[in-house]
Amino acid sequence: IKLNKAENTMKDTYKKAMCIAACVLGVSLVSWTTWRLLPSSADEMRRCAVVVSATSWYEVTVDGKPLLYFAESDADSAVYNVTTDRKKALHRSFSTGVWTNDWLLLPSCKGRLVSISHAPSDVLRGSADSTIIRLCREAVTARLRDINKQKSELNYYMRVHNVQDYGYQEVAALDTRVNRAYAEAERVLQLIDSITDGNHGVFVKTHHEYTAIYRSAEGKLVRTPLRLVGSVDGMALLQTADGKTPEGAAAVSLLPWNMDDNCEARAVGFPTIGEEGMECDTVSAQILPTQVEQGRKHRLPRMLGSDGTPVFSTKGRFIGMVCGDTIATRRAIRRILNFEW
């Protein structure tokens, strides 16, 4: 009888311990879930946004050796800024990105962010040798014509004015730069003409480099290299080179449903970074009022919020990100995170 009582006492103690452990675990899970689902604070909203610098250029290789570079192309009909100096062919643009968790209830960013893709086209990759050479020659010839017009105007000024005239030194310096540019364009054209003298393997390769620009907890500007994981539906998934989320970054979690239209919202933008000629990657994130209208339209001026700008509800719930004149929803962002690369 005593043995049975001892066994029952042990069983009761075990059951109580299990009940207490289950209650503690349940409370912990509820507390964790509640904490993870709390709306973002104003500070967290700012820290989820990041400036993405995208640098691209086209490289023309002849017989496997890089020979020419250019900054932009208009599909397969024109190329621009053909040069032998890669640094002069760089095309740089800025947009906003959002540090994003993969899982809803767990910190799972791993240095990944979502932005809007503005990668240049690879349409010239499969073009014939003659097409690539023709486009490069046309671009350089057009540049020579433009520079020659400047030379004619400057030559006239230099003939009728002298060093005593106001502004003469500035015009003389411009004349020197224009003459150098003309001589360089002539050298590039001669190089292009030499390629046609024989059979050569001519190929075009597009290069991309991405950098995340953000402020540390101490307020210092930090630049971190990114790699392109992939792009789909006009969005790009990028990740830090070491696969780690920067200290101080606040990644957003994506609720499985979309928010309703026609509501007030708050955007976290970097003013002017998306405006050509006004780009500045040292600005700080600003919380800006906006309105989400029917069809996911927004009223945020591009000068205040570039593509990729995160948008939150007035209570701090992440809604989506700016994509043109609409807002890409959480489900759309989820698709790129779940895409099989």
mmCIF file of C-alpha atoms in Angstrom:
data_model
loop_
_atom_site.group_PDB
_atom_site.id
_atom_site.type_symbol
_atom_site.label_atom_id
_atom_site.label_comp_id
_atom_site.label_asym_id
_atom_site.label_seq_id
_atom_site.Cartn_x
_atom_site.Cartn_y
_atom_site.Cartn_z
ATOM 1 C CA ILE A 1 0.000 0.000 0.000
ATOM 2 C CA LYS A 2 2.828 2.422 0.874
ATOM 3 C CA LEU A 3 4.534 1.582 -2.416
ATOM 4 C CA ASN A 4 1.358 2.357 -4.353
ATOM 5 C CA LYS A 5 0.962 5.669 -2.530
ATOM 6 C CA ALA A 6 4.562 6.597 -3.341
ATOM 7 C CA GLU A 7 4.035 5.746 -6.992
ATOM 8 C CA ASN A 8 0.828 7.803 -7.115
ATOM 9 C CA THR A 9 2.585 10.704 -5.430
ATOM 10 C CA MET A 10 5.385 10.539 -8.017
ATOM 11 C CA LYS A 11 2.871 10.430 -10.848
ATOM 12 C CA ASP A 12 0.998 13.422 -9.433
ATOM 13 C CA THR A 13 4.244 15.331 -9.031
ATOM 14 C CA TYR A 14 5.246 14.457 -12.606
ATOM 15 C CA LYS A 15 1.846 15.565 -13.933
ATOM 16 C CA LYS A 16 2.062 18.835 -12.013
ATOM 17 C CA ALA A 17 5.581 19.440 -13.335
ATOM 18 C CA MET A 18 4.416 18.742 -16.896
ATOM 19 C CA CYS A 19 1.416 21.044 -16.478
ATOM 20 C CA ILE A 20 3.630 23.817 -15.126
ATOM 21 C CA ALA A 21 6.128 23.318 -17.972
ATOM 22 C CA ALA A 22 3.309 23.347 -20.552
ATOM 23 C CA CYS A 23 1.868 26.521 -19.036
ATOM 24 C CA VAL A 24 5.268 28.225 -19.023
ATOM 25 C CA LEU A 25 5.899 27.134 -22.609
ATOM 26 C CA GLY A 26 2.445 28.284 -23.676
ATOM 27 C CA VAL A 27 2.839 31.665 -22.012
ATOM 28 C CA SER A 28 6.292 32.020 -23.567
ATOM 29 C CA LEU A 29 4.962 31.178 -27.047
ATOM 30 C CA VAL A 30 2.054 33.592 -26.669
ATOM 31 C CA SER A 31 4.381 36.334 -25.403
ATOM 32 C CA TRP A 32 6.877 35.691 -28.218
ATOM 33 C CA THR A 33 4.143 35.675 -30.868
ATOM 34 C CA THR A 34 2.590 38.844 -29.470
ATOM 35 C CA TRP A 35 5.979 40.572 -29.385
ATOM 36 C CA ARG A 36 6.816 39.523 -32.954
ATOM 37 C CA LEU A 37 3.440 40.759 -34.216
ATOM 38 C CA LEU A 38 3.639 44.146 -32.542
ATOM 39 C CA PRO A 39 3.539 47.076 -34.994
ATOM 40 C CA SER A 40 6.849 48.723 -35.837
ATOM 41 C CA SER A 41 7.856 51.782 -33.884
ATOM 42 C CA ALA A 42 8.933 54.954 -35.672
ATOM 43 C CA ASP A 43 12.580 54.058 -35.014
ATOM 44 C CA GLU A 44 12.117 50.527 -36.398
ATOM 45 C CA MET A 45 10.363 51.928 -39.476
ATOM 46 C CA ARG A 46 13.397 54.093 -40.205
ATOM 47 C CA ARG A 47 15.854 51.260 -39.568
ATOM 48 C CA CYS A 48 14.101 48.854 -41.958
ATOM 49 C CA ALA A 49 14.768 51.158 -44.920
ATOM 50 C CA VAL A 50 18.101 51.201 -46.748
ATOM 51 C CA VAL A 51 19.544 53.001 -49.768
ATOM 52 C CA VAL A 52 20.520 50.622 -52.588
ATOM 53 C CA SER A 53 23.196 51.830 -54.994
ATOM 54 C CA ALA A 54 23.183 49.975 -58.319
ATOM 55 C CA THR A 55 26.166 50.351 -60.655
ATOM 56 C CA SER A 56 26.097 48.799 -64.115
ATOM 57 C CA TRP A 57 28.067 48.870 -67.338
ATOM 58 C CA TYR A 58 28.365 46.995 -70.603
ATOM 59 C CA GLU A 59 31.641 45.357 -71.588
ATOM 60 C CA VAL A 60 32.534 44.520 -75.190
ATOM 61 C CA THR A 61 35.087 41.736 -75.459
ATOM 62 C CA VAL A 62 36.988 40.939 -78.650
ATOM 63 C CA ASP A 63 38.631 37.533 -78.855
ATOM 64 C CA GLY A 64 38.024 37.157 -75.124
ATOM 65 C CA LYS A 65 39.682 40.455 -74.121
ATOM 66 C CA PRO A 66 37.768 43.506 -72.786
ATOM 67 C CA LEU A 67 38.167 46.305 -75.318
ATOM 68 C CA LEU A 68 35.227 48.719 -75.140
ATOM 69 C CA TYR A 69 32.698 49.800 -72.533
ATOM 70 C CA PHE A 70 29.447 51.730 -72.666
ATOM 71 C CA ALA A 71 26.996 52.917 -70.064
ATOM 72 C CA GLU A 72 23.546 52.453 -71.592
ATOM 73 C CA SER A 73 21.717 50.881 -74.487
ATOM 74 C CA ASP A 74 18.367 51.534 -76.127
ATOM 75 C CA ALA A 75 17.341 47.911 -76.619
ATOM 76 C CA ASP A 76 19.228 46.730 -79.721
ATOM 77 C CA SER A 77 18.980 50.035 -81.625
ATOM 78 C CA ALA A 78 21.575 52.302 -79.954
ATOM 79 C CA VAL A 79 24.327 52.442 -77.335
ATOM 80 C CA TYR A 80 25.693 55.459 -75.479
ATOM 81 C CA ASN A 81 28.983 56.714 -73.989
ATOM 82 C CA VAL A 82 31.297 54.232 -75.722
ATOM 83 C CA THR A 83 34.794 54.418 -74.252
ATOM 84 C CA THR A 84 37.927 52.387 -73.555
ATOM 85 C CA ASP A 85 37.872 53.440 -69.874
ATOM 86 C CA ARG A 86 35.521 51.341 -67.750
ATOM 87 C CA LYS A 87 35.203 54.039 -65.067
ATOM 88 C CA LYS A 88 33.764 56.440 -67.647
ATOM 89 C CA ALA A 89 31.092 53.919 -68.641
ATOM 90 C CA LEU A 90 29.571 53.366 -65.214
ATOM 91 C CA HIS A 91 25.849 54.010 -64.849
ATOM 92 C CA ARG A 92 24.801 54.524 -61.238
ATOM 93 C CA SER A 93 21.282 54.729 -59.862
ATOM 94 C CA PHE A 94 19.771 54.758 -56.378
ATOM 95 C CA SER A 95 16.610 53.251 -54.967
ATOM 96 C CA THR A 96 15.253 52.232 -51.575
ATOM 97 C CA GLY A 97 15.245 48.715 -50.175
ATOM 98 C CA VAL A 98 13.612 46.972 -47.204
ATOM 99 C CA TRP A 99 15.332 44.504 -44.868
ATOM 100 C CA THR A 100 12.911 41.561 -44.840
ATOM 101 C CA ASN A 101 12.448 38.452 -42.675
ATOM 102 C CA ASP A 102 11.702 35.148 -44.388
ATOM 103 C CA TRP A 103 9.578 33.789 -41.521
ATOM 104 C CA LEU A 104 6.773 35.649 -39.800
ATOM 105 C CA LEU A 105 7.578 34.782 -36.174
ATOM 106 C CA LEU A 106 11.352 34.260 -36.331
ATOM 107 C CA PRO A 107 14.280 36.614 -37.020
ATOM 108 C CA SER A 108 15.205 35.230 -40.449
ATOM 109 C CA CYS A 109 16.499 38.151 -42.508
ATOM 110 C CA LYS A 110 20.031 36.768 -43.102
ATOM 111 C CA GLY A 111 21.087 40.056 -44.667
ATOM 112 C CA ARG A 112 18.376 39.929 -47.333
ATOM 113 C CA LEU A 113 16.486 42.936 -48.632
ATOM 114 C CA VAL A 114 13.912 43.528 -51.340
ATOM 115 C CA SER A 115 14.083 46.459 -53.753
ATOM 116 C CA ILE A 116 12.765 47.401 -57.165
ATOM 117 C CA SER A 117 14.818 46.070 -60.059
ATOM 118 C CA HIS A 118 16.235 48.577 -62.559
ATOM 119 C CA ALA A 119 18.858 46.275 -64.068
ATOM 120 C CA PRO A 120 19.881 47.108 -67.657
ATOM 121 C CA SER A 121 18.741 44.806 -70.416
ATOM 122 C CA ASP A 122 20.884 41.928 -71.709
ATOM 123 C CA VAL A 123 19.242 42.162 -75.136
ATOM 124 C CA LEU A 124 22.622 42.677 -76.863
ATOM 125 C CA ARG A 125 24.091 39.474 -75.434
ATOM 126 C CA GLY A 126 23.065 37.393 -78.457
ATOM 127 C CA SER A 127 23.608 40.083 -81.102
ATOM 128 C CA ALA A 128 25.813 39.424 -84.119
ATOM 129 C CA ASP A 129 29.357 40.799 -84.176
ATOM 130 C CA SER A 130 28.496 43.196 -86.978
ATOM 131 C CA THR A 131 25.514 44.609 -85.025
ATOM 132 C CA ILE A 132 27.591 45.329 -81.917
ATOM 133 C CA ILE A 133 30.388 46.984 -83.936
ATOM 134 C CA ARG A 134 27.876 49.006 -85.963
ATOM 135 C CA LEU A 135 26.120 50.323 -82.840
ATOM 136 C CA CYS A 136 29.444 51.286 -81.221
ATOM 137 C CA ARG A 137 30.610 53.035 -84.400
ATOM 138 C CA GLU A 138 27.321 54.945 -84.730
ATOM 139 C CA ALA A 139 27.546 56.080 -81.091
ATOM 140 C CA VAL A 140 31.130 57.326 -81.433
ATOM 141 C CA THR A 141 30.428 58.980 -84.803
ATOM 142 C CA ALA A 142 27.451 60.848 -83.306
ATOM 143 C CA ARG A 143 29.618 61.944 -80.384
ATOM 144 C CA LEU A 144 32.290 63.231 -82.772
ATOM 145 C CA ARG A 145 29.659 65.298 -84.601
ATOM 146 C CA ASP A 146 28.440 66.826 -81.342
ATOM 147 C CA ILE A 147 31.956 67.602 -80.137
ATOM 148 C CA ASN A 148 32.895 69.052 -83.534
ATOM 149 C CA LYS A 149 30.052 71.564 -83.238
ATOM 150 C CA GLN A 150 31.381 72.599 -79.840
ATOM 151 C CA LYS A 151 34.881 72.871 -81.279
ATOM 152 C CA SER A 152 33.671 75.182 -84.054
ATOM 153 C CA GLU A 153 31.929 77.498 -81.600
ATOM 154 C CA LEU A 154 34.908 77.533 -79.259
ATOM 155 C CA ASN A 155 37.355 78.135 -82.105
ATOM 156 C CA TYR A 156 35.349 81.214 -83.136
ATOM 157 C CA TYR A 157 35.403 82.519 -79.552
ATOM 158 C CA MET A 158 39.134 81.933 -79.219
ATOM 159 C CA ARG A 159 39.794 83.826 -82.491
ATOM 160 C CA VAL A 160 37.813 86.949 -81.638
ATOM 161 C CA HIS A 161 38.661 87.184 -77.925
ATOM 162 C CA ASN A 162 41.850 87.416 -75.933
ATOM 163 C CA VAL A 163 43.062 86.749 -72.418
ATOM 164 C CA GLN A 164 41.970 90.211 -71.219
ATOM 165 C CA ASP A 165 38.284 89.486 -71.881
ATOM 166 C CA TYR A 166 36.075 88.536 -68.938
ATOM 167 C CA GLY A 167 35.625 84.739 -68.665
ATOM 168 C CA TYR A 168 38.349 83.972 -71.212
ATOM 169 C CA GLN A 169 40.221 81.601 -68.876
ATOM 170 C CA GLU A 170 37.106 79.518 -68.204
ATOM 171 C CA VAL A 171 36.326 79.233 -71.925
ATOM 172 C CA ALA A 172 39.958 78.335 -72.659
ATOM 173 C CA ALA A 173 39.789 75.535 -70.076
ATOM 174 C CA LEU A 174 36.585 74.275 -71.685
ATOM 175 C CA ASP A 175 38.266 74.392 -75.094
ATOM 176 C CA THR A 176 41.067 72.178 -73.760
ATOM 177 C CA ARG A 177 38.603 69.632 -72.371
ATOM 178 C CA VAL A 178 36.623 69.536 -75.602
ATOM 179 C CA ASN A 179 39.773 68.967 -77.661
ATOM 180 C CA ARG A 180 40.768 66.105 -75.377
ATOM 181 C CA ALA A 181 37.324 64.556 -75.674
ATOM 182 C CA TYR A 182 37.479 64.837 -79.469
ATOM 183 C CA ALA A 183 40.920 63.201 -79.599
ATOM 184 C CA GLU A 184 39.717 60.379 -77.332
ATOM 185 C CA ALA A 185 36.623 59.779 -79.483
ATOM 186 C CA GLU A 186 38.823 59.635 -82.581
ATOM 187 C CA ARG A 187 41.016 56.980 -80.921
ATOM 188 C CA VAL A 188 37.961 54.928 -80.004
ATOM 189 C CA LEU A 189 36.657 55.125 -83.570
ATOM 190 C CA GLN A 190 40.039 54.012 -84.952
ATOM 191 C CA LEU A 191 39.986 51.088 -82.531
ATOM 192 C CA ILE A 192 36.489 50.092 -83.661
ATOM 193 C CA ASP A 193 37.527 50.269 -87.308
ATOM 194 C CA SER A 194 40.496 48.002 -86.600
ATOM 195 C CA ILE A 195 38.155 45.305 -85.248
ATOM 196 C CA THR A 196 36.429 44.959 -88.602
ATOM 197 C CA ASP A 197 39.710 44.086 -90.302
ATOM 198 C CA GLY A 198 39.337 40.321 -89.956
ATOM 199 C CA ASN A 199 37.139 37.814 -88.156
ATOM 200 C CA HIS A 200 36.854 38.360 -84.402
ATOM 201 C CA GLY A 201 34.673 36.943 -81.645
ATOM 202 C CA VAL A 202 32.758 39.965 -80.333
ATOM 203 C CA PHE A 203 30.535 39.632 -77.259
ATOM 204 C CA VAL A 204 28.687 41.977 -74.908
ATOM 205 C CA LYS A 205 28.478 41.284 -71.182
ATOM 206 C CA THR A 206 26.426 43.247 -68.672
ATOM 207 C CA HIS A 207 27.934 43.861 -65.229
ATOM 208 C CA HIS A 208 26.063 44.792 -62.050
ATOM 209 C CA GLU A 209 27.288 45.840 -58.638
ATOM 210 C CA TYR A 210 25.044 46.597 -55.654
ATOM 211 C CA THR A 211 25.775 48.339 -52.362
ATOM 212 C CA ALA A 212 23.611 48.841 -49.268
ATOM 213 C CA ILE A 213 24.045 52.276 -47.698
ATOM 214 C CA TYR A 214 22.695 52.831 -44.207
ATOM 215 C CA ARG A 215 23.560 54.395 -40.871
ATOM 216 C CA SER A 216 24.933 52.442 -37.934
ATOM 217 C CA ALA A 217 23.595 52.692 -34.386
ATOM 218 C CA GLU A 218 26.164 55.455 -33.844
ATOM 219 C CA GLY A 219 24.856 57.384 -36.848
ATOM 220 C CA LYS A 220 27.859 56.669 -39.087
ATOM 221 C CA LEU A 221 27.322 56.039 -42.801
ATOM 222 C CA VAL A 222 28.076 52.405 -43.703
ATOM 223 C CA ARG A 223 28.423 50.855 -47.170
ATOM 224 C CA THR A 224 28.031 47.078 -47.481
ATOM 225 C CA PRO A 225 28.444 45.080 -50.733
ATOM 226 C CA LEU A 226 25.406 43.122 -51.887
ATOM 227 C CA ARG A 227 24.937 40.201 -54.228
ATOM 228 C CA LEU A 228 21.921 39.767 -56.482
ATOM 229 C CA VAL A 229 20.005 36.622 -55.515
ATOM 230 C CA GLY A 230 17.483 37.104 -58.325
ATOM 231 C CA SER A 231 14.706 39.293 -59.691
ATOM 232 C CA VAL A 232 11.089 38.600 -60.572
ATOM 233 C CA ASP A 233 7.945 40.699 -61.147
ATOM 234 C CA GLY A 234 10.031 43.881 -61.286
ATOM 235 C CA MET A 235 11.511 43.301 -57.819
ATOM 236 C CA ALA A 236 15.047 42.297 -56.863
ATOM 237 C CA LEU A 237 16.151 40.144 -53.938
ATOM 238 C CA LEU A 238 19.592 41.177 -52.666
ATOM 239 C CA GLN A 239 21.739 39.831 -49.852
ATOM 240 C CA THR A 240 24.827 40.994 -48.000
ATOM 241 C CA ALA A 241 28.031 39.271 -49.072
ATOM 242 C CA ASP A 242 28.446 37.545 -45.681
ATOM 243 C CA GLY A 243 24.768 36.622 -45.346
ATOM 244 C CA LYS A 244 24.423 38.573 -42.091
ATOM 245 C CA THR A 245 21.960 41.321 -41.224
ATOM 246 C CA PRO A 246 23.821 44.535 -40.343
ATOM 247 C CA GLU A 247 23.765 45.529 -36.710
ATOM 248 C CA GLY A 248 21.048 48.082 -36.094
ATOM 249 C CA ALA A 249 18.881 47.056 -39.066
ATOM 250 C CA ALA A 250 15.230 46.254 -38.304
ATOM 251 C CA ALA A 251 13.799 43.671 -40.698
ATOM 252 C CA VAL A 252 10.054 43.675 -41.390
ATOM 253 C CA SER A 253 7.897 40.554 -41.175
ATOM 254 C CA LEU A 254 5.231 39.901 -43.787
ATOM 255 C CA LEU A 255 1.709 39.212 -42.551
ATOM 256 C CA PRO A 256 -0.022 36.643 -44.810
ATOM 257 C CA TRP A 257 -2.876 38.958 -45.842
ATOM 258 C CA ASN A 258 -2.990 42.311 -47.629
ATOM 259 C CA MET A 259 -4.187 45.593 -46.176
ATOM 260 C CA ASP A 260 -7.317 47.321 -47.428
ATOM 261 C CA ASP A 261 -7.169 50.181 -49.941
ATOM 262 C CA ASN A 262 -8.289 53.740 -49.200
ATOM 263 C CA CYS A 263 -6.387 54.383 -46.000
ATOM 264 C CA GLU A 264 -3.872 56.816 -44.619
ATOM 265 C CA ALA A 265 -0.307 55.522 -44.531
ATOM 266 C CA ARG A 266 3.269 56.410 -43.629
ATOM 267 C CA ALA A 267 6.147 56.009 -46.078
ATOM 268 C CA VAL A 268 9.808 55.838 -45.051
ATOM 269 C CA GLY A 269 11.695 57.596 -47.829
ATOM 270 C CA PHE A 270 15.104 59.060 -48.634
ATOM 271 C CA PRO A 271 14.267 62.381 -50.328
ATOM 272 C CA THR A 272 15.887 63.101 -53.742
ATOM 273 C CA ILE A 273 17.781 59.790 -54.191
ATOM 274 C CA GLY A 274 15.550 58.772 -57.091
ATOM 275 C CA GLU A 275 15.798 62.074 -58.975
ATOM 276 C CA GLU A 276 18.438 62.252 -61.696
ATOM 277 C CA GLY A 277 20.838 65.094 -61.037
ATOM 278 C CA MET A 278 19.767 65.342 -57.383
ATOM 279 C CA GLU A 279 20.907 61.897 -56.193
ATOM 280 C CA CYS A 280 22.426 61.892 -52.734
ATOM 281 C CA ASP A 281 23.092 58.683 -50.827
ATOM 282 C CA THR A 282 23.948 60.401 -47.526
ATOM 283 C CA VAL A 283 20.428 61.521 -46.647
ATOM 284 C CA SER A 284 18.590 60.006 -43.678
ATOM 285 C CA ALA A 285 15.270 58.172 -43.765
ATOM 286 C CA GLN A 286 12.222 60.357 -43.224
ATOM 287 C CA ILE A 287 8.697 59.266 -42.254
ATOM 288 C CA LEU A 288 6.273 60.880 -44.690
ATOM 289 C CA PRO A 289 2.461 60.930 -44.723
ATOM 290 C CA THR A 290 0.734 59.517 -47.792
ATOM 291 C CA GLN A 291 -2.551 57.958 -48.881
ATOM 292 C CA VAL A 292 -3.255 54.478 -50.267
ATOM 293 C CA GLU A 293 -6.070 54.747 -52.814
ATOM 294 C CA GLN A 294 -8.149 52.330 -54.864
ATOM 295 C CA GLY A 295 -6.014 49.972 -56.925
ATOM 296 C CA ARG A 296 -3.016 50.378 -54.599
ATOM 297 C CA LYS A 297 -2.277 53.854 -55.937
ATOM 298 C CA HIS A 298 -0.361 56.270 -53.732
ATOM 299 C CA ARG A 299 0.160 60.031 -53.540
ATOM 300 C CA LEU A 300 3.837 60.059 -52.589
ATOM 301 C CA PRO A 301 5.927 62.379 -54.834
ATOM 302 C CA ARG A 302 8.881 60.590 -56.424
ATOM 303 C CA MET A 303 11.249 63.256 -55.107
ATOM 304 C CA LEU A 304 10.340 62.229 -51.545
ATOM 305 C CA GLY A 305 10.023 58.475 -52.001
ATOM 306 C CA SER A 306 11.783 56.525 -54.743
ATOM 307 C CA ASP A 307 10.907 53.021 -55.901
ATOM 308 C CA GLY A 308 11.337 50.522 -53.077
ATOM 309 C CA THR A 309 10.194 52.927 -50.351
ATOM 310 C CA PRO A 310 8.490 50.929 -47.559
ATOM 311 C CA VAL A 311 4.923 51.909 -46.673
ATOM 312 C CA PHE A 312 3.292 51.328 -43.283
ATOM 313 C CA SER A 313 -0.171 51.822 -41.858
ATOM 314 C CA THR A 314 -0.630 54.666 -39.396
ATOM 315 C CA LYS A 315 -0.325 52.039 -36.626
ATOM 316 C CA GLY A 316 3.023 50.762 -37.899
ATOM 317 C CA ARG A 317 1.955 47.665 -39.863
ATOM 318 C CA PHE A 318 4.065 47.037 -42.957
ATOM 319 C CA ILE A 319 1.831 47.381 -46.054
ATOM 320 C CA GLY A 320 4.233 47.065 -48.978
ATOM 321 C CA MET A 321 6.699 49.082 -51.016
ATOM 322 C CA VAL A 322 6.469 51.784 -53.677
ATOM 323 C CA CYS A 323 6.676 50.493 -57.236
ATOM 324 C CA GLY A 324 6.045 53.277 -59.730
ATOM 325 C CA ASP A 325 2.697 54.874 -58.937
ATOM 326 C CA THR A 326 1.403 51.797 -57.072
ATOM 327 C CA ILE A 327 2.340 49.827 -53.968
ATOM 328 C CA ALA A 328 3.674 46.279 -54.248
ATOM 329 C CA THR A 329 1.766 44.238 -51.656
ATOM 330 C CA ARG A 330 3.096 41.927 -48.964
ATOM 331 C CA ARG A 331 2.017 38.911 -51.010
ATOM 332 C CA ALA A 332 3.960 40.172 -54.019
ATOM 333 C CA ILE A 333 7.047 40.587 -51.841
ATOM 334 C CA ARG A 334 6.471 37.121 -50.368
ATOM 335 C CA ARG A 335 6.594 35.609 -53.876
ATOM 336 C CA ILE A 336 10.149 36.787 -54.468
ATOM 337 C CA LEU A 337 11.232 35.450 -51.069
ATOM 338 C CA ASN A 338 9.725 32.041 -51.858
ATOM 339 C CA PHE A 339 10.932 31.938 -55.464
ATOM 340 C CA GLU A 340 13.165 28.952 -56.298
ATOM 341 C CA TRP A 341 16.406 30.397 -57.677
#
